[in-house]
PDB file of C-alpha atoms and ligand atoms in Angstrom:
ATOM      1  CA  UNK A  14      33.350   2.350 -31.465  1.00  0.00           C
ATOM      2  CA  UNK A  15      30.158   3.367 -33.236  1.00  0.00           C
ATOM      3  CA  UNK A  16      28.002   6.014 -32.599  1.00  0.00           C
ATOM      4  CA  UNK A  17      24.417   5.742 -32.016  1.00  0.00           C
ATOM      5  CA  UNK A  18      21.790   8.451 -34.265  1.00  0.00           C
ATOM      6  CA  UNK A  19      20.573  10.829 -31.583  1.00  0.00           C
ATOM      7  CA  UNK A  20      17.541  11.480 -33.933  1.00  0.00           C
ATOM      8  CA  UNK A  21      16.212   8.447 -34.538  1.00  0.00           C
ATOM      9  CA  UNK A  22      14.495   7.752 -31.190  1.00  0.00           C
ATOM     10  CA  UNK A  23      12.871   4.312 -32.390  1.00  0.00           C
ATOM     11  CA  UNK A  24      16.694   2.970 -32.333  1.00  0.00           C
ATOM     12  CA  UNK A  25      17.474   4.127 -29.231  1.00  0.00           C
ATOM     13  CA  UNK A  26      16.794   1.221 -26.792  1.00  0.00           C
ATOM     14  CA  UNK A  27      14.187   2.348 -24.698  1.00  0.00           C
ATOM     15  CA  UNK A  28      15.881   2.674 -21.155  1.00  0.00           C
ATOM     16  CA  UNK A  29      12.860   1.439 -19.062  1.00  0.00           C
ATOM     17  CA  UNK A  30      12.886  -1.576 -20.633  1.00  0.00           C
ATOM     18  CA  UNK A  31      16.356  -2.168 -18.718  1.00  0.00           C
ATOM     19  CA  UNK A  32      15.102  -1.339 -15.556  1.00  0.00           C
ATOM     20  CA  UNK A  33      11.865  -3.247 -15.885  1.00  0.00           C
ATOM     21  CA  UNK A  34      14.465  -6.053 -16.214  1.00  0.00           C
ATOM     22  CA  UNK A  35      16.258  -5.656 -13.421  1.00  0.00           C
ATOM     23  CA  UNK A  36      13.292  -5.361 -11.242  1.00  0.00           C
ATOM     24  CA  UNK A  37      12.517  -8.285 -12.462  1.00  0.00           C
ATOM     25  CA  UNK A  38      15.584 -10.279 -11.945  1.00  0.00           C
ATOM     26  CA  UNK A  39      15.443  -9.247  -8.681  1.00  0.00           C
ATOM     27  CA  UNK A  40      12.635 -10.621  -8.075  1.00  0.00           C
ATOM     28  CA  UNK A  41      13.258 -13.741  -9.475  1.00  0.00           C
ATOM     29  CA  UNK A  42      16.222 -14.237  -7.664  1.00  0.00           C
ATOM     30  CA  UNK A  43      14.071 -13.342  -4.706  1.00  0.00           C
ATOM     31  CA  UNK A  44      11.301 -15.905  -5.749  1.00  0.00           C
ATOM     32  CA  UNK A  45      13.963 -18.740  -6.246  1.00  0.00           C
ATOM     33  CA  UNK A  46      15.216 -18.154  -2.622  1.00  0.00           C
ATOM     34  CA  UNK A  47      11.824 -18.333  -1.034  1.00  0.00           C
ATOM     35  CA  UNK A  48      10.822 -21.561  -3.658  1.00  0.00           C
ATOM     36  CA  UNK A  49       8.004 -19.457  -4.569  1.00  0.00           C
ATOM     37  CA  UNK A  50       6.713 -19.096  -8.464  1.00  0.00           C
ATOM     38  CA  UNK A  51       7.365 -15.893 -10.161  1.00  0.00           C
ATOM     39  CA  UNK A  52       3.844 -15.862 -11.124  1.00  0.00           C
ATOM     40  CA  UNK A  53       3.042 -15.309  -7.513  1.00  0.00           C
ATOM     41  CA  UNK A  54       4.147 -11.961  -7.579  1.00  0.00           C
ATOM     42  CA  UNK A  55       2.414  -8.724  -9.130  1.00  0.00           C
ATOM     43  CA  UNK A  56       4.745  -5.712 -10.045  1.00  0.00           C
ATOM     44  CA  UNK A  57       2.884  -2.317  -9.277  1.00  0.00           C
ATOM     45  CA  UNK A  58       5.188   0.358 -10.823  1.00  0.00           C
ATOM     46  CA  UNK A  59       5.129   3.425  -8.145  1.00  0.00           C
ATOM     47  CA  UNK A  60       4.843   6.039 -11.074  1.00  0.00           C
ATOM     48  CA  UNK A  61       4.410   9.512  -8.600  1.00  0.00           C
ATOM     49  CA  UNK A  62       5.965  12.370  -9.748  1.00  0.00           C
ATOM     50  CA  UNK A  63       7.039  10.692 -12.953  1.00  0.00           C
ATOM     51  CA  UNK A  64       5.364  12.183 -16.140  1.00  0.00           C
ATOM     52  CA  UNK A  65       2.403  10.297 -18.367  1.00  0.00           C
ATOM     53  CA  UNK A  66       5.172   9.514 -21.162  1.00  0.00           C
ATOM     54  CA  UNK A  67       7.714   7.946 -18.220  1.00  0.00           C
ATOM     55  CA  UNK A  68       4.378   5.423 -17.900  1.00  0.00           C
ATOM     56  CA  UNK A  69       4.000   5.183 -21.804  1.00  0.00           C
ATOM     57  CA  UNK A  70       7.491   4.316 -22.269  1.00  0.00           C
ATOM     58  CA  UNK A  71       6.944   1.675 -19.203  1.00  0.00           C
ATOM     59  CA  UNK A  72       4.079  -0.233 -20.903  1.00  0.00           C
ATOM     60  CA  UNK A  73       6.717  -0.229 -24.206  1.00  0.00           C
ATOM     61  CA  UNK A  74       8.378  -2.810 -21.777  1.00  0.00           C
ATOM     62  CA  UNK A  75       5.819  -4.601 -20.726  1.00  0.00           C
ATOM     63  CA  UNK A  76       4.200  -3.401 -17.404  1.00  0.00           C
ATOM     64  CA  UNK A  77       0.433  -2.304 -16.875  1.00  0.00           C
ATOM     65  CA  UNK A  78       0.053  -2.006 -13.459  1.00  0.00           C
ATOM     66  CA  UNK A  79       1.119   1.364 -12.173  1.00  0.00           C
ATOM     67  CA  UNK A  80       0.411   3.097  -8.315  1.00  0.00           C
ATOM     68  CA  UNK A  81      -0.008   6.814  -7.766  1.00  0.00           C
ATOM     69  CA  UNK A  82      -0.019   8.479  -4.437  1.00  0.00           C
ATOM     70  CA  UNK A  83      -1.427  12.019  -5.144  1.00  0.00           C
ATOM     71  CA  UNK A  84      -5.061  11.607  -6.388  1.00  0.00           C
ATOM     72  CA  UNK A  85      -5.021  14.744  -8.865  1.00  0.00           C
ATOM     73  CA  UNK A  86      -1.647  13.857 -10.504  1.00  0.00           C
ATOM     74  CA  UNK A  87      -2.827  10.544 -10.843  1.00  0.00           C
ATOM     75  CA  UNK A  88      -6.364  10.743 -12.240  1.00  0.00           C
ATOM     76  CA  UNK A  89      -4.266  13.886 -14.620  1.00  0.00           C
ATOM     77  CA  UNK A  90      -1.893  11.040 -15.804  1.00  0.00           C
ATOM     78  CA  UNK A  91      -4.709   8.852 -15.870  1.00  0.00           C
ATOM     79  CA  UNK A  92      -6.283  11.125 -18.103  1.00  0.00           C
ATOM     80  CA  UNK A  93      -3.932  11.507 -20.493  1.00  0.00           C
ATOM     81  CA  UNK A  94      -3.259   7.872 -20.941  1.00  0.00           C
ATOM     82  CA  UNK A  95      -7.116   7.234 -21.030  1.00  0.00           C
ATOM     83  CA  UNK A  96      -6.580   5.400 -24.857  1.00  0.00           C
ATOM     84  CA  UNK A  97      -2.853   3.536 -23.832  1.00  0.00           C
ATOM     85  CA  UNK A  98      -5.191   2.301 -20.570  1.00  0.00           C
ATOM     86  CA  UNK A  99      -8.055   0.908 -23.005  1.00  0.00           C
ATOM     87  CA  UNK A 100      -5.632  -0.956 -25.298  1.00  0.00           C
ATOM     88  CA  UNK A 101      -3.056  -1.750 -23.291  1.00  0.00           C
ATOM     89  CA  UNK A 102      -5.248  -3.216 -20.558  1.00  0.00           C
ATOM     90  CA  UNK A 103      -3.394  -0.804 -17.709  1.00  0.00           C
ATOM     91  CA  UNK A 104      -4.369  -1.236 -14.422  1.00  0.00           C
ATOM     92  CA  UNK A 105      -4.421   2.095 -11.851  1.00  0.00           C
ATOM     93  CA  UNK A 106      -3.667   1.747  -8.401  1.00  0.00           C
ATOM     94  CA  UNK A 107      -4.245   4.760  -5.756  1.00  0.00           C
ATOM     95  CA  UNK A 108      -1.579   3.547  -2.872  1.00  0.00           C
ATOM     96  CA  UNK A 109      -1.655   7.519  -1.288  1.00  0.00           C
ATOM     97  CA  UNK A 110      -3.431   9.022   1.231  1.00  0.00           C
ATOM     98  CA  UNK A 111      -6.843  10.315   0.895  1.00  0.00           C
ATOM     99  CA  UNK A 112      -9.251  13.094   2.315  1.00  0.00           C
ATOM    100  CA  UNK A 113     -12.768  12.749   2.555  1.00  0.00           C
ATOM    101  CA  UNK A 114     -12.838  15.663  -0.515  1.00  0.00           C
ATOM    102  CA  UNK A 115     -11.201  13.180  -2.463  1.00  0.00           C
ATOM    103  CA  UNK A 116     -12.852  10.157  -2.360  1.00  0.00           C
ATOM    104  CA  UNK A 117     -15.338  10.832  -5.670  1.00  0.00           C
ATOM    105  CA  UNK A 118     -12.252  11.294  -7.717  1.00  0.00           C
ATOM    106  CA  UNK A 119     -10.641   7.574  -6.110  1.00  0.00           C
ATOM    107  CA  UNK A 120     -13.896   6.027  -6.881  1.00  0.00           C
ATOM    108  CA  UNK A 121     -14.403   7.449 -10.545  1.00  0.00           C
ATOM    109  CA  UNK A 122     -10.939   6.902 -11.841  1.00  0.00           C
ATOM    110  CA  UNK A 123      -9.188   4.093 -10.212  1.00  0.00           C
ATOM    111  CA  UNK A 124      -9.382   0.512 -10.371  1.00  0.00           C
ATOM    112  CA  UNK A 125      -7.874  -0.193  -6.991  1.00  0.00           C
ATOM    113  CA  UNK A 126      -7.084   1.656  -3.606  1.00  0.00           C
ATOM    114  CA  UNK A 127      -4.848   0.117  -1.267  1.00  0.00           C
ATOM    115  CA  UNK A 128      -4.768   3.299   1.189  1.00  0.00           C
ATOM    116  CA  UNK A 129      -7.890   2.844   2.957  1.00  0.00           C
ATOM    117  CA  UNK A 130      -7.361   2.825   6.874  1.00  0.00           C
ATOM    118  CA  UNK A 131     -10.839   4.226   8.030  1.00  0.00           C
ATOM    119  CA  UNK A 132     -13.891   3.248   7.701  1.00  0.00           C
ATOM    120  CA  UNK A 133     -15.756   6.612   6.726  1.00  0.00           C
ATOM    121  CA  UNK A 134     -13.736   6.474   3.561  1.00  0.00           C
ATOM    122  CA  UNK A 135     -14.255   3.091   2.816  1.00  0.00           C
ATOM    123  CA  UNK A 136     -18.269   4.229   3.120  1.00  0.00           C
ATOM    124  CA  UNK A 137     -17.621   7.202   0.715  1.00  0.00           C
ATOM    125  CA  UNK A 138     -15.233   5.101  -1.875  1.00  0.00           C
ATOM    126  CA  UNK A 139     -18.283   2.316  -1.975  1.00  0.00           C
ATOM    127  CA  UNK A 140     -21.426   5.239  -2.394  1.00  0.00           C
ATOM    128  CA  UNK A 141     -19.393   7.169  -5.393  1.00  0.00           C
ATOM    129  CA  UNK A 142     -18.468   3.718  -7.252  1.00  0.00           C
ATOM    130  CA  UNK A 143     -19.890   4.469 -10.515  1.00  0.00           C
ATOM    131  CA  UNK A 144     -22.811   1.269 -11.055  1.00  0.00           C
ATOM    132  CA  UNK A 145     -21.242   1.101 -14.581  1.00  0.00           C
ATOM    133  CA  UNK A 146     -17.871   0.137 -13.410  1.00  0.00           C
ATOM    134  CA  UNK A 147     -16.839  -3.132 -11.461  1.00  0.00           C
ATOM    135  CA  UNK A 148     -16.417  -2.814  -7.511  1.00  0.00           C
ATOM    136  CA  UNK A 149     -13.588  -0.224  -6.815  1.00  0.00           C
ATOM    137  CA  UNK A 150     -10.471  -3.068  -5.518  1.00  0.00           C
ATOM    138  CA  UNK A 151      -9.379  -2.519  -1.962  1.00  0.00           C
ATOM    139  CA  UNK A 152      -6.540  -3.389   0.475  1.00  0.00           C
ATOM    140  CA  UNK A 153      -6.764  -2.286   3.938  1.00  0.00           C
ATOM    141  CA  UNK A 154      -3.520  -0.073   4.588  1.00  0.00           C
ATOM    142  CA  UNK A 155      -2.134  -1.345   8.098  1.00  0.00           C
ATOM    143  CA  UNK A 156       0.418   0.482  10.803  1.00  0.00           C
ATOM    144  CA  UNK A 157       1.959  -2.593  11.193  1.00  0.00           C
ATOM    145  CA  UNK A 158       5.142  -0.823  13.015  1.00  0.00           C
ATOM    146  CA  UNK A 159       3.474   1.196  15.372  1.00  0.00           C
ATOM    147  CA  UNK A 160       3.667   5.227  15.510  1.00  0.00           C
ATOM    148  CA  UNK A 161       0.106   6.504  16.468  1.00  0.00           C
ATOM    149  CA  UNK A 162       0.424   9.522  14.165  1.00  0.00           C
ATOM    150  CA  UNK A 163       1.621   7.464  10.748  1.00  0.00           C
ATOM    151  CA  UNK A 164      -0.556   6.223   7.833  1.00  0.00           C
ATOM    152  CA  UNK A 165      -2.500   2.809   8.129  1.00  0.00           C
ATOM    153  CA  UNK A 166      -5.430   1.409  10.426  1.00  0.00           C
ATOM    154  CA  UNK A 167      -3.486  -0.274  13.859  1.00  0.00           C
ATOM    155  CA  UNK A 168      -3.268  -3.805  13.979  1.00  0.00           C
ATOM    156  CA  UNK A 169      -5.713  -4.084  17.040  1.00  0.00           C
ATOM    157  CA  UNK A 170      -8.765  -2.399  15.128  1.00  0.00           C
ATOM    158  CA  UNK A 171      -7.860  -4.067  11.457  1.00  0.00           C
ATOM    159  CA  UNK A 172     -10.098  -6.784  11.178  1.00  0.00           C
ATOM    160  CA  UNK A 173     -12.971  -5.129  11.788  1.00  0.00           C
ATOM    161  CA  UNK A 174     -12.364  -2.541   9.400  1.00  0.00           C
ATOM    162  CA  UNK A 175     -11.594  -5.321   6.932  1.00  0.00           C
ATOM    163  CA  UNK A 176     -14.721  -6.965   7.805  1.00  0.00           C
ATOM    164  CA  UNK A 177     -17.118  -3.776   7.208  1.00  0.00           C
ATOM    165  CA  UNK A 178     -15.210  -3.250   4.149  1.00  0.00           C
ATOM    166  CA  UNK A 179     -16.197  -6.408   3.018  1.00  0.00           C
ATOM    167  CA  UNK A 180     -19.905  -5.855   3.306  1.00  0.00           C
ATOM    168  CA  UNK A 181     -19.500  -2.858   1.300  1.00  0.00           C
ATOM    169  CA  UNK A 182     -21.420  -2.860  -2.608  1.00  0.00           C
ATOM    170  CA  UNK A 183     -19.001  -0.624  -4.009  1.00  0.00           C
ATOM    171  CA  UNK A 184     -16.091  -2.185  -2.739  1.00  0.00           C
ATOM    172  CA  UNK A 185     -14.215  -5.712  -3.006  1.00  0.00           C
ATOM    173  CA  UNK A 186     -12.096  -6.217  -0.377  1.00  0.00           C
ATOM    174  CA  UNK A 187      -8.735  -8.006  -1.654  1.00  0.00           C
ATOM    175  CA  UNK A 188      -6.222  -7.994   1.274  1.00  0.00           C
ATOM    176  CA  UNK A 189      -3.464  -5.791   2.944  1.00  0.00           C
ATOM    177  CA  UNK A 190      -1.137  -2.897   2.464  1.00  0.00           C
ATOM    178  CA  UNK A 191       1.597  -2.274   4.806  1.00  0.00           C
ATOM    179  CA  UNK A 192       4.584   0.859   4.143  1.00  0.00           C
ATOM    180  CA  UNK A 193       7.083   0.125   7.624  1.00  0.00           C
ATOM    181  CA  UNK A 194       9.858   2.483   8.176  1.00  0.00           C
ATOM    182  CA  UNK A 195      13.053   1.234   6.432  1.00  0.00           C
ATOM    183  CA  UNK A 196      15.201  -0.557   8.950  1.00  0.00           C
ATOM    184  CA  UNK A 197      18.752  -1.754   8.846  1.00  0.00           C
ATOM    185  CA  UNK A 198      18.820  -5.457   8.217  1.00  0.00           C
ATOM    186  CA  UNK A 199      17.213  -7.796   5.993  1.00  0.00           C
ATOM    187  CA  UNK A 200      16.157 -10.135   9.030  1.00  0.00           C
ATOM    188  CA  UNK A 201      14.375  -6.792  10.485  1.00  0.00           C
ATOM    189  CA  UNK A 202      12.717  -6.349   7.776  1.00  0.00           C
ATOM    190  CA  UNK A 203      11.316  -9.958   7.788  1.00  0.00           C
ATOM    191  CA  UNK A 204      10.291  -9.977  11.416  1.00  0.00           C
ATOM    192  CA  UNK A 205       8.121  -6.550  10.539  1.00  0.00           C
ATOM    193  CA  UNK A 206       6.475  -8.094   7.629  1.00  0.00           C
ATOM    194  CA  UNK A 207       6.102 -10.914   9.573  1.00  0.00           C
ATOM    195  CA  UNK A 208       3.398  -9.280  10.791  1.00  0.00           C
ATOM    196  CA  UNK A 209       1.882  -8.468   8.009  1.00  0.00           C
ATOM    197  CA  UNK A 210       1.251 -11.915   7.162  1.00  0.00           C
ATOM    198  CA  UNK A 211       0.614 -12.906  10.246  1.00  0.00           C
ATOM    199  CA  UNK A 212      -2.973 -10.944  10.444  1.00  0.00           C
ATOM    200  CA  UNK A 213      -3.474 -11.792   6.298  1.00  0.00           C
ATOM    201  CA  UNK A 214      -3.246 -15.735   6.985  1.00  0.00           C
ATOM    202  CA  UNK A 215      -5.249 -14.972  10.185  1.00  0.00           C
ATOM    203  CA  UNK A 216      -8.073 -13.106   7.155  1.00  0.00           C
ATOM    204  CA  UNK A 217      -8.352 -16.325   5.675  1.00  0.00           C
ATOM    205  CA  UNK A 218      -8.807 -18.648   8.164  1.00  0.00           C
ATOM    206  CA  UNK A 219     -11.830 -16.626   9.591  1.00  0.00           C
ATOM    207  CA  UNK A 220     -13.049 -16.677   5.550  1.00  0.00           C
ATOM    208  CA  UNK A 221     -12.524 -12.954   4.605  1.00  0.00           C
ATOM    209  CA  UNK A 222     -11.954 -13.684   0.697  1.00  0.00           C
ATOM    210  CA  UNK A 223      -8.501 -11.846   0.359  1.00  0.00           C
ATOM    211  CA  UNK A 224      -5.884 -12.498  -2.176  1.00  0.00           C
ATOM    212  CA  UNK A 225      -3.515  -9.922  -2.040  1.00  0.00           C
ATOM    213  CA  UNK A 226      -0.589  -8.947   0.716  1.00  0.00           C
ATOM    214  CA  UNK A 227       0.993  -5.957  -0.813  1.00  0.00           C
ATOM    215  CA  UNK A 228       4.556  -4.646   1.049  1.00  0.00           C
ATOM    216  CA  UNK A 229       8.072  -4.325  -0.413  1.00  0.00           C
ATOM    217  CA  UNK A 230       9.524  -1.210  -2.158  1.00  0.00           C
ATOM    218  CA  UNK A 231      12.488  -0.676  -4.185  1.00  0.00           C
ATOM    219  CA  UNK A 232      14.744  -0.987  -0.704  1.00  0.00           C
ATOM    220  CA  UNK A 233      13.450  -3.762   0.645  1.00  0.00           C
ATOM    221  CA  UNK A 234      11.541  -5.860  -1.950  1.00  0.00           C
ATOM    222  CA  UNK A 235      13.477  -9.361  -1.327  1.00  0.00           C
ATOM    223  CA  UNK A 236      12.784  -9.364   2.191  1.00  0.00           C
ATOM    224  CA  UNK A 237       8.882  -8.588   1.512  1.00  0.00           C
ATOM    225  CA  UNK A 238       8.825 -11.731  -1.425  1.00  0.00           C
ATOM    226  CA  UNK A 239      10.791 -13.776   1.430  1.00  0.00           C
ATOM    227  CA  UNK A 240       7.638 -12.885   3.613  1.00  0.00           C
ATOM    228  CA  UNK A 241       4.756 -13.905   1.707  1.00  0.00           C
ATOM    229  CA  UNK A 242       4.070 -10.776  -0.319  1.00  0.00           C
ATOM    230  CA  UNK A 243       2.116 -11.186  -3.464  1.00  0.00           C
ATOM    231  CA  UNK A 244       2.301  -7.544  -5.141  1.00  0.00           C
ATOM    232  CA  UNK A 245       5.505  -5.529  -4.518  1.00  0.00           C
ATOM    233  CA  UNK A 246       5.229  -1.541  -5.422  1.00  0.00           C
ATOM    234  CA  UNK A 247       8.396  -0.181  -6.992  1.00  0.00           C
ATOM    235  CA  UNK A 248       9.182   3.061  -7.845  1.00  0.00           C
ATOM    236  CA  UNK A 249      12.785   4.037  -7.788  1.00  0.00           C
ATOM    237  CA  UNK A 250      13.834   1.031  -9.390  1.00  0.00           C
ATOM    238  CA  UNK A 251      12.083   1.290 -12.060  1.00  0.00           C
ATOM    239  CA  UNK A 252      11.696   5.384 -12.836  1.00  0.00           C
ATOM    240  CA  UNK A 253      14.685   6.687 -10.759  1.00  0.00           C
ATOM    241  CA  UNK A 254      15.031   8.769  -8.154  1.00  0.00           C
ATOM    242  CA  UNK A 255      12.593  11.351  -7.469  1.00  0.00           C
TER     243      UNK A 255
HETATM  244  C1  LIG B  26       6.644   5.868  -3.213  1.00  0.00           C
HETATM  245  C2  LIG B  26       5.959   4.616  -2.769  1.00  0.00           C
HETATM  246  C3  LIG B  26       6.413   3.351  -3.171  1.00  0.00           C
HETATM  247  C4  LIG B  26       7.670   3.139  -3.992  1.00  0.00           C
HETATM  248  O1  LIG B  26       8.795   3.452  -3.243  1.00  0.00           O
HETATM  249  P1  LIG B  26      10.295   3.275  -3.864  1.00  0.00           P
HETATM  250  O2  LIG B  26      11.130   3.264  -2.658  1.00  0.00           O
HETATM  251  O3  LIG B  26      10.515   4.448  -4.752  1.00  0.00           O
HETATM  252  O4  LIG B  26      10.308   1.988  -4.596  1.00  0.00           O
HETATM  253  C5  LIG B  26       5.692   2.255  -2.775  1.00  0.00           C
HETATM  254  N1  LIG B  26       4.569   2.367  -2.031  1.00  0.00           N
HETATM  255  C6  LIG B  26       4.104   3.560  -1.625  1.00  0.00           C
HETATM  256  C7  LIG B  26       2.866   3.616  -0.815  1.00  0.00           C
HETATM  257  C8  LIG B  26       4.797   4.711  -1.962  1.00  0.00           C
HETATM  258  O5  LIG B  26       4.341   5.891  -1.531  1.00  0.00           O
END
């Protein structure tokens, strides 16, 4: 048995780069079940809590589209991967709640939000969009499971947020985010996405220009891809547990 050089770090096979492939496999296999193309699918790697160099060694493999949920650590991480995000093309996604203090910092440093569940943030994200930049890229996050006191816009009062969003300079509205509780069974998990993409097909047919139905985490990622999901956001998966 032969032993590998602990010194040499640019022998050692980078570890991400198996876990980026697992994701991936899984969601292949997910894709083939649902006949749906792979390429319908965008992989946000959840990178909270996990340090800048965890992301660096995560583009090695191959990804560039990454999700944060606390603003400072992100726009920190963001920061110090400001010349890996220029030529690496990395995309930076703020999937975490946010405070009205916290909405110049969204709007300066991200590319996309996919938190936004009221409409006096949406208003604040759109005014602090730096001209210079392109259109801050936003998904309305949804309650799509109920609880009054958990994250996300109801499903009764979504559209029109959607819709005001959409008239918004600063702001291009892209589609839906939805985080349910985890439940038990795959065919759960189907019927609560279900109604997920029940209200995004019901965007498009009244016109609203949306593209993107982001649900499914590391737990439940097959039964999102199985319901119509076109960006699933892994973390665990892909960095470990936290
Ligand atoms: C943490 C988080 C994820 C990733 O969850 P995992 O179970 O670690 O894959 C996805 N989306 C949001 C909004 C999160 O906060």
């Amino acid at each position: 048995m032969s032993v590998l050089p602990v010194s040499s770090s640019s022998t050692v096979p980078n570890p991400s780069a198996g876990r980026l492939q697992a994701v991936r496999e899984r969601l292949d296999a997910a894709c083939a079940a649902a006949q749906r193309p792979i390429e319908s699918i965008a992989l946000l790697a959840v990178s909270k809590t996990f340090s800048a160099q965890a992301v660096a060694d995560m583009v090695s493999a191959g990804q560039t589209a990454f999700g944060e949920n606390y603003i400072q650590e992100g726009v920190d991480k963001i920061a110090d991967l400001a010349a890996l995000r220029a030529s690496a093309g990395l995309v930076w996604h703020c999937i975490g709640p946010i405070q009205s203090n916290k909405t110049r910092l969204v709007a300066e440093h991200f590319d996309w939000v996919q938190s936004v569940d009221r409409l006096k943030i949406a208003e604040r994200l759109s005014a602090q969009r730096p001209t210079n930049l392109p259109p801050l890229q936003v998904c309305v996050q949804v309650n799509v499971d109920g609880g009054a006191t958990k994250s996300g816009v109801q499903v009764s009062e979504a559209t029109a947020l959607a819709q005001a969003i959409h008239q918004l300079p600063g702001l291009q509205l892209r589609g839906l985010m939805c985080i349910p509780d985890p439940v038990d069974t795959f065919a759960a998990q189907v019927a609560i996405f279900g109604r997920a993409r029940t209200l995004f097909d019901a965007w498009r047919a009244q016109g609203l220009p949306v593209d993107t139905l982001s649900m499914g985490m590391s737990s439940d990622l097959e039964a999102a891809v199985a319901s119509g999901a076109t960006m699933v956001r892994v973390g665990t998966a892909l960095f470990g547990a936290r």
